[in-house]
Short mmCIF file of C-alpha atoms and ligand atoms in Angstrom, two decimals:
data_model
loop_
_atom_site.label_atom_id
_atom_site.label_comp_id
_atom_site.label_asym_id
_atom_site.label_seq_id
_atom_site.Cartn_x
_atom_site.Cartn_y
_atom_site.Cartn_z
CA MET A 159 -8.91 -11.98 -34.79
CA SER A 160 -10.12 -15.73 -35.28
CA GLU A 161 -13.12 -16.97 -34.37
CA GLN A 162 -11.36 -19.73 -32.09
CA HIS A 163 -10.14 -16.63 -30.15
CA LEU A 164 -13.26 -14.85 -29.96
CA ALA A 165 -14.70 -18.15 -28.72
CA ARG A 166 -12.13 -18.09 -25.84
CA PRO A 167 -11.60 -14.91 -24.64
CA GLU A 168 -9.90 -15.14 -21.27
CA PHE A 169 -6.66 -16.69 -23.03
CA ASP A 170 -7.22 -14.04 -25.77
CA LEU A 171 -6.71 -11.42 -22.61
CA ILE A 172 -3.76 -13.37 -21.09
CA ALA A 173 -2.50 -13.52 -24.56
CA THR A 174 -2.46 -9.70 -25.01
CA ILE A 175 -0.98 -9.05 -21.21
CA ARG A 176 1.61 -11.66 -21.83
CA GLN A 177 2.79 -9.57 -24.94
CA ARG A 178 2.80 -6.66 -22.91
CA ALA A 179 4.75 -8.11 -20.07
CA PRO A 180 8.47 -9.16 -20.72
CA ILE A 181 10.27 -10.95 -18.01
CA ARG A 182 14.13 -10.52 -17.24
CA PRO A 183 16.27 -11.66 -13.95
CA PRO A 184 15.60 -12.78 -11.14
CA VAL A 185 11.96 -13.75 -13.20
CA LEU A 186 12.93 -16.71 -15.34
CA VAL A 187 9.15 -17.98 -16.02
CA GLY A 188 6.66 -15.43 -16.20
CA ILE A 189 3.01 -15.65 -17.62
CA GLY A 190 2.50 -18.81 -19.62
CA ASP A 191 2.82 -21.70 -17.37
CA ASP A 192 1.17 -23.47 -14.28
CA ALA A 193 3.57 -21.36 -11.80
CA ALA A 194 6.07 -18.38 -12.19
CA VAL A 195 9.71 -19.63 -11.93
CA ILE A 196 12.12 -16.68 -9.90
CA SER A 197 15.85 -16.95 -9.08
CA PRO A 198 16.50 -15.12 -5.78
CA SER A 199 19.19 -12.75 -6.11
CA PRO A 200 22.13 -13.41 -3.49
CA ASN A 201 22.43 -11.51 -0.12
CA THR A 202 18.69 -10.69 -0.25
CA LEU A 203 15.74 -11.73 1.64
CA GLN A 204 12.28 -11.91 -0.48
CA VAL A 205 9.38 -9.82 0.73
CA VAL A 206 5.80 -11.01 -0.43
CA THR A 207 2.91 -9.23 0.07
CA THR A 208 -0.81 -9.18 -1.18
CA ASP A 209 -3.60 -6.40 -1.38
CA LEU A 210 -6.83 -6.70 -2.44
CA LEU A 211 -9.18 -4.06 -4.00
CA THR A 212 -13.31 -4.26 -3.88
CA GLU A 213 -15.47 -1.85 -6.01
CA GLY A 214 -17.39 -0.01 -3.53
CA VAL A 215 -14.85 -0.08 -0.76
CA ASP A 216 -11.57 0.89 -2.16
CA PHE A 217 -12.88 2.56 -5.32
CA LEU A 218 -16.08 3.24 -7.22
CA TRP A 219 -16.90 2.32 -10.42
CA PRO A 220 -17.35 4.70 -13.18
CA ASP A 221 -15.84 7.48 -10.56
CA ALA A 222 -12.49 5.91 -10.82
CA SER A 223 -11.42 4.53 -14.26
CA ALA A 224 -10.71 1.09 -15.24
CA ARG A 225 -7.21 2.18 -16.21
CA GLN A 226 -6.97 3.68 -12.84
CA ILE A 227 -8.01 1.04 -10.55
CA GLY A 228 -5.35 -1.16 -12.36
CA ARG A 229 -2.94 1.55 -12.09
CA LYS A 230 -3.88 1.69 -8.09
CA ALA A 231 -3.79 -2.39 -7.09
CA VAL A 232 -0.09 -1.77 -8.36
CA LEU A 233 0.72 1.31 -6.64
CA VAL A 234 -0.89 0.08 -2.91
CA ASN A 235 1.37 -3.20 -3.19
CA LEU A 236 4.42 -1.08 -4.11
CA SER A 237 3.83 0.77 -0.79
CA ASP A 238 4.09 -2.40 1.33
CA ILE A 239 6.93 -3.58 -0.64
CA ALA A 240 8.81 0.04 0.14
CA ALA A 241 7.45 -0.32 3.92
CA MET A 242 9.82 -2.92 4.24
CA GLY A 243 12.94 -1.61 2.95
CA ALA A 244 12.81 -3.40 0.06
CA ARG A 245 12.56 -3.05 -4.04
CA PRO A 246 9.93 -4.36 -5.80
CA VAL A 247 10.55 -7.40 -8.31
CA ALA A 248 7.58 -9.53 -9.44
CA ALA A 249 3.64 -8.90 -9.30
CA TRP A 250 0.49 -11.32 -9.86
CA VAL A 251 -2.91 -10.09 -10.54
CA ALA A 252 -6.05 -12.12 -9.70
CA THR A 253 -9.15 -10.58 -10.91
CA ALA A 254 -13.13 -11.33 -10.64
CA LEU A 255 -14.15 -9.63 -13.43
CA PRO A 256 -17.87 -8.11 -13.86
CA ALA A 257 -19.31 -10.79 -16.73
CA ASP A 258 -21.79 -7.91 -17.76
CA ARG A 259 -18.85 -4.79 -18.20
CA GLY A 260 -17.31 -6.42 -20.92
CA LEU A 261 -14.12 -7.23 -22.12
CA ALA A 262 -12.73 -3.59 -23.15
CA PHE A 263 -12.87 -3.15 -19.28
CA ALA A 264 -10.80 -5.96 -18.56
CA HIS A 265 -8.20 -5.17 -21.20
CA GLU A 266 -8.78 -1.12 -19.81
CA LEU A 267 -8.18 -2.92 -16.35
CA HIS A 268 -4.91 -4.84 -17.09
CA ALA A 269 -3.19 -1.60 -19.11
CA GLY A 270 -3.69 0.17 -15.76
CA VAL A 271 -1.35 -2.79 -14.38
CA LEU A 272 0.86 -3.50 -16.67
CA GLU A 273 1.58 0.88 -17.08
CA ALA A 274 2.14 0.89 -13.14
CA CYS A 275 4.24 -2.10 -13.36
CA HIS A 276 6.55 -0.72 -16.30
CA GLU A 277 6.96 2.84 -14.13
CA TYR A 278 8.27 0.90 -11.20
CA ALA A 279 10.26 -1.82 -13.07
CA VAL A 280 8.23 -4.51 -11.79
CA VAL A 281 7.89 -7.80 -13.93
CA LEU A 282 4.34 -8.63 -14.19
CA ALA A 283 4.34 -12.61 -13.64
CA GLY A 284 1.38 -14.06 -13.71
CA GLY A 285 -2.28 -14.33 -12.34
CA ASP A 286 -5.69 -15.38 -12.64
CA THR A 287 -8.76 -14.25 -14.77
CA ASN A 288 -12.36 -14.78 -13.86
CA THR A 289 -15.73 -13.47 -14.76
CA TRP A 290 -18.92 -13.26 -12.23
CA SER A 291 -21.89 -11.84 -11.55
CA GLY A 292 -20.55 -9.58 -8.62
CA PRO A 293 -18.73 -6.24 -8.70
CA LEU A 294 -15.25 -6.01 -9.61
CA VAL A 295 -12.05 -7.52 -7.20
CA ILE A 296 -8.69 -7.30 -7.79
CA ALA A 297 -6.07 -8.59 -5.93
CA ILE A 298 -2.54 -8.40 -6.64
CA THR A 299 0.49 -10.22 -5.00
CA MET A 300 3.92 -8.68 -5.09
CA LEU A 301 7.61 -10.08 -4.57
CA GLY A 302 10.21 -7.53 -3.24
CA GLU A 303 14.06 -8.05 -2.29
CA THR A 304 15.24 -6.37 0.84
CA MET A 305 18.08 -3.39 -0.30
CA THR A 306 20.27 -4.29 2.92
CA ASN A 307 20.63 -7.62 4.68
CA LYS A 308 17.10 -7.08 6.76
CA PRO A 309 13.76 -6.42 6.39
CA LEU A 310 12.57 -3.31 8.22
CA LEU A 311 9.81 -4.26 10.84
CA ARG A 312 7.16 -2.60 12.63
CA SER A 313 8.40 -4.19 15.76
CA GLY A 314 11.97 -2.78 15.34
CA ALA A 315 10.72 1.14 17.34
CA CYS A 316 12.47 1.89 20.43
CA PRO A 317 11.85 4.06 23.68
CA GLY A 318 13.70 7.91 22.76
CA ASP A 319 13.24 7.01 18.97
CA TRP A 320 12.16 9.51 16.74
CA VAL A 321 8.89 9.09 14.43
CA LEU A 322 9.28 10.40 11.05
CA VAL A 323 6.81 10.74 8.25
CA THR A 324 7.30 11.64 4.26
CA GLY A 325 4.96 13.42 2.80
CA ALA A 326 1.64 15.06 4.07
CA CYS A 327 -1.36 13.40 5.43
CA GLY A 328 -5.04 13.84 5.12
CA GLY A 329 -7.88 14.59 2.53
CA SER A 330 -6.56 11.45 0.11
CA LEU A 331 -10.35 11.23 -0.40
CA LEU A 332 -10.03 14.40 -2.99
CA GLY A 333 -8.19 12.23 -5.08
CA ARG A 334 -4.85 11.23 -4.17
CA HIS A 335 -6.00 7.96 -3.10
CA LEU A 336 -6.31 6.83 -6.62
CA GLU A 337 -3.16 7.69 -7.50
CA PRO A 338 -0.98 6.65 -4.62
CA ARG A 339 3.00 7.49 -4.85
CA PRO A 340 4.71 4.61 -3.38
CA ARG A 341 7.82 5.78 -1.31
CA LEU A 342 10.04 3.49 -3.07
CA ARG A 343 12.99 5.95 -3.34
CA GLU A 344 12.56 7.97 -0.23
CA VAL A 345 12.87 4.77 1.74
CA ARG A 346 15.78 3.78 -0.84
CA ARG A 347 17.81 7.35 0.47
CA MET A 348 16.53 6.80 4.20
CA LEU A 349 18.58 3.45 4.12
CA GLU A 350 21.63 5.12 2.40
CA LEU A 351 21.80 7.45 5.19
CA ALA A 352 20.65 6.12 8.45
CA GLU A 353 19.71 3.15 10.35
CA LEU A 354 15.87 2.78 10.37
CA HIS A 355 14.23 0.80 13.40
CA ALA A 356 10.67 0.46 12.23
CA VAL A 357 8.79 1.31 9.02
CA ILE A 358 5.07 0.91 8.08
CA ASP A 359 3.28 2.50 5.22
CA VAL A 360 -0.24 4.68 6.04
CA SER A 361 -2.83 3.06 4.50
CA ASP A 362 -5.71 3.10 7.37
CA GLY A 363 -4.25 6.73 8.88
CA LEU A 364 -1.30 8.07 10.55
CA SER A 365 -2.65 7.24 14.00
CA ALA A 366 -3.97 3.87 13.14
CA ASP A 367 -1.06 2.72 11.39
CA LEU A 368 0.99 4.06 14.13
CA GLN A 369 -0.32 2.36 16.51
CA HIS A 370 0.92 -0.82 14.93
CA ILE A 371 4.41 0.17 15.19
CA LEU A 372 3.74 0.53 19.24
CA GLU A 373 1.62 -2.30 19.61
CA GLU A 374 4.77 -4.58 17.73
CA SER A 375 7.61 -3.04 19.38
CA HIS A 376 5.50 -2.61 22.95
CA VAL A 377 6.08 0.93 22.91
CA GLY A 378 4.10 4.25 23.25
CA ALA A 379 4.90 7.33 21.39
CA VAL A 380 4.11 11.40 21.44
CA LEU A 381 3.25 13.05 18.56
CA LEU A 382 3.70 17.34 18.52
CA ALA A 383 0.11 18.28 17.12
CA GLU A 384 1.76 21.18 15.22
CA ALA A 385 4.57 19.19 13.70
CA ILE A 386 1.83 16.76 11.75
CA PRO A 387 2.95 17.66 8.03
CA VAL A 388 -0.75 18.49 6.92
CA HIS A 389 -1.55 17.95 3.32
CA GLU A 390 -3.69 20.70 1.68
CA ASP A 391 -6.00 18.37 0.58
CA ALA A 392 -7.33 18.03 4.25
CA LEU A 393 -7.28 21.81 4.17
CA ARG A 394 -9.64 22.00 1.18
CA LEU A 395 -12.21 19.60 2.52
CA ALA A 396 -14.00 22.14 4.78
CA ASP A 397 -16.10 19.31 5.87
CA GLY A 398 -16.33 19.90 9.84
CA VAL A 399 -13.48 17.88 10.92
CA THR A 400 -10.20 20.13 11.72
CA PRO A 401 -7.30 19.23 9.16
CA LEU A 402 -5.18 17.77 12.04
CA ASP A 403 -8.09 15.04 12.20
CA HIS A 404 -7.99 14.02 8.69
CA ALA A 405 -4.32 14.27 8.72
CA LEU A 406 -4.54 11.63 12.04
CA ALA A 407 -7.44 9.40 10.36
CA ASP A 408 -7.88 9.75 6.54
CA GLY A 409 -5.28 7.21 5.77
CA GLU A 410 -4.56 6.14 2.01
CA ASP A 411 -2.28 8.63 2.18
CA PHE A 412 0.78 6.22 1.36
CA GLU A 413 3.53 8.06 3.13
CA LEU A 414 6.08 6.00 5.41
CA ILE A 415 6.17 6.21 9.33
CA ALA A 416 9.56 5.31 10.20
CA THR A 417 11.57 5.41 13.65
CA LEU A 418 14.85 5.87 14.39
CA ALA A 419 17.67 6.55 17.13
CA PRO A 420 17.75 10.74 17.64
CA GLU A 421 21.42 11.01 16.51
CA GLU A 422 20.65 8.69 13.45
CA GLY A 423 17.45 11.04 12.85
CA ARG A 424 19.20 14.32 13.27
CA ARG A 425 21.90 13.24 10.63
CA LEU A 426 19.24 12.05 8.04
CA LEU A 427 17.51 15.36 8.41
CA ALA A 428 20.38 17.70 7.80
CA ARG A 429 21.48 15.54 4.96
CA TRP A 430 17.98 14.88 3.18
CA ASP A 431 17.99 15.66 -0.66
CA LEU A 432 14.86 14.35 -2.13
CA GLU A 433 12.05 16.71 -2.76
CA THR A 434 9.53 14.50 -0.38
CA PRO A 435 9.10 16.68 2.70
CA LEU A 436 10.76 14.02 5.54
CA THR A 437 9.31 15.44 9.17
CA LYS A 438 10.26 14.86 12.71
CA ILE A 439 6.40 14.37 14.55
CA GLY A 440 6.95 12.78 17.63
CA GLU A 441 9.11 10.33 19.94
CA ILE A 442 8.50 6.82 20.90
CA THR A 443 8.41 6.37 24.52
CA ALA A 444 8.63 3.20 27.19
CA GLU A 445 5.15 4.12 28.58
CA LEU A 446 2.37 2.47 26.67
CA GLY A 447 -0.33 4.33 24.41
CA CYS A 448 -0.24 7.21 22.21
CA ARG A 449 -0.40 10.93 23.38
CA LEU A 450 -0.90 14.42 21.51
CA GLN A 451 0.86 17.26 22.47
CA THR A 452 -1.50 20.13 21.48
CA VAL A 453 -0.67 23.08 20.23
CA ASP A 454 -1.00 24.95 24.02
CA GLY A 455 1.10 22.29 25.20
CA HIS A 456 -1.36 19.75 26.94
CA LEU A 457 -0.77 15.90 26.64
CA VAL A 458 -3.77 14.37 25.27
CA ASP A 459 -4.84 10.62 24.63
CA LEU A 460 -4.51 9.68 20.76
CA PRO A 461 -6.62 6.81 20.63
CA PRO A 462 -5.51 4.86 16.86
CA ARG A 463 -8.67 6.11 14.55
CA GLY A 464 -8.47 5.13 10.80
CA TRP A 465 -10.09 2.67 8.20
CA CYS A 466 -11.21 -0.78 9.66
CA HIS A 467 -13.05 -3.37 7.72
CA THR A 468 -16.02 -4.87 9.92
CA TRP A 469 -18.30 -7.59 9.48
CA ASN A 470 -22.06 -7.35 9.87
CA THR A 471 -22.51 -9.45 13.09
CA SER A 472 -25.92 -9.23 13.18
CA SER A 473 -26.50 -11.22 9.74
CA LEU A 474 -23.39 -13.35 10.71
CA GLN A 475 -25.43 -14.47 13.85
CA SER A 476 -28.73 -15.34 12.25
CA ARG A 477 -26.89 -17.16 9.50
CA ALA A 478 -24.95 -19.30 12.31
CA ARG A 479 -28.43 -19.63 14.07
CA ASN A 480 -30.22 -21.14 10.55
CA GLY A 481 -26.95 -23.46 10.79
CA ASN A 482 -25.71 -22.30 7.39
CA ASP A 483 -22.57 -20.51 8.01
CA SER A 484 -20.22 -21.78 5.56
CA SER A 485 -18.23 -18.50 5.35
CA GLY A 486 -15.13 -20.96 6.17
CA GLU A 487 -13.03 -18.58 8.43
P1 ADP B 182 -4.33 -22.10 -14.78
O1 ADP B 182 -4.80 -22.62 -15.31
O2 ADP B 182 -3.06 -22.84 -14.82
O3 ADP B 182 -4.45 -21.24 -13.54
P2 ADP B 182 -4.61 -20.20 -16.24
O4 ADP B 182 -5.19 -20.59 -17.82
O5 ADP B 182 -5.11 -19.05 -15.66
O6 ADP B 182 -3.79 -21.22 -15.83
O7 ADP B 182 -2.97 -19.00 -16.79
C1 ADP B 182 -2.14 -19.15 -17.33
C2 ADP B 182 -1.03 -18.63 -17.42
O8 ADP B 182 -1.35 -17.42 -17.66
C3 ADP B 182 -0.51 -18.46 -16.03
O9 ADP B 182 0.57 -18.37 -16.12
C4 ADP B 182 -1.15 -17.38 -15.40
O10 ADP B 182 0.05 -16.62 -14.64
C5 ADP B 182 -1.47 -16.70 -15.91
N1 ADP B 182 -2.38 -15.07 -16.13
C6 ADP B 182 -3.69 -15.52 -15.83
N2 ADP B 182 -4.53 -14.83 -15.90
C7 ADP B 182 -3.73 -13.27 -15.86
C8 ADP B 182 -3.45 -12.23 -15.56
N3 ADP B 182 -5.14 -11.46 -15.60
N4 ADP B 182 -2.65 -11.34 -16.06
C9 ADP B 182 -1.22 -11.96 -15.64
N5 ADP B 182 -1.20 -13.23 -15.96
C10 ADP B 182 -2.37 -14.15 -15.92
MG1 MG B 183 -6.11 -19.58 -13.54
#
């Protein structure tokens, strides 16, 4: 390695990433210029999403390795692409790297990013590399294209729709939160077999994410307690919270919630041939709000529960009082 390279570690790192990030159509220009160039495929819509992971919130280091963090950053974006009924095309990675953690950490992080991109045939088409004195922050932006001529929105649910969920929920903290399995194959198969009305991925919590569909679609829902697929991790937690509550509120399951007309739902479930379970957990109602039918047949309110970022309002207020609120939001 030349001395010039050693003195310019940012560009050395980018050059290494570039070597491992071949481009292919529809990406025409990837890493190496001021911006990437993409040629949209005909008859598709472009969908773009971004997700940012912050050390201490989305992962703990060194509990999670640099490689795992890089992978997770890609996988959570893929889950959003799946939730739009799209296939992934290209990704951009922006990092604020802790300067005191060394270059090997940065290489390992990007090895994780590249690994996940290769697994899902996503072109790594660019990024931005910063170092600073804080903890790790990594943001990925991902471009996808729809598999049909319309995207799957949160706003499409109709009264009478069945509510389906892939896989099982709850207890992701035992490890699954670090290795999401974006439901790209599952959404593709669902679209081949049925017409879907609304889809969302479960990042914050089953009840919290279903609530987004309900609000955007101006509808309500009744879920059946005994139908909710509870992940075995939720049973293993044994921490005083019931497995069902874990399934409804834990989040980071990265499963998909989908709604569709009953006849479509019946046909989809009858023909479902993937290993990933697909389960009917309830129905959409014209009456607003979300309710849970308990095992003994009672209907109880089910408020949205799950992860939500918060602000330290007392410190914001005092900064505002001191006239130096420069948060710029
Ligand atoms: P600029 O100064 O114009 O922002 P950079 O030197 O930051 O240019 O980036 C040069 C090229 O390398 C760009 O194509 C950018 O997208 C890409 N790039 C920078 N950092 C990364 C990274 N961490 N991963 C992938 N590509 C990157
Ligand atoms: Mg830059």
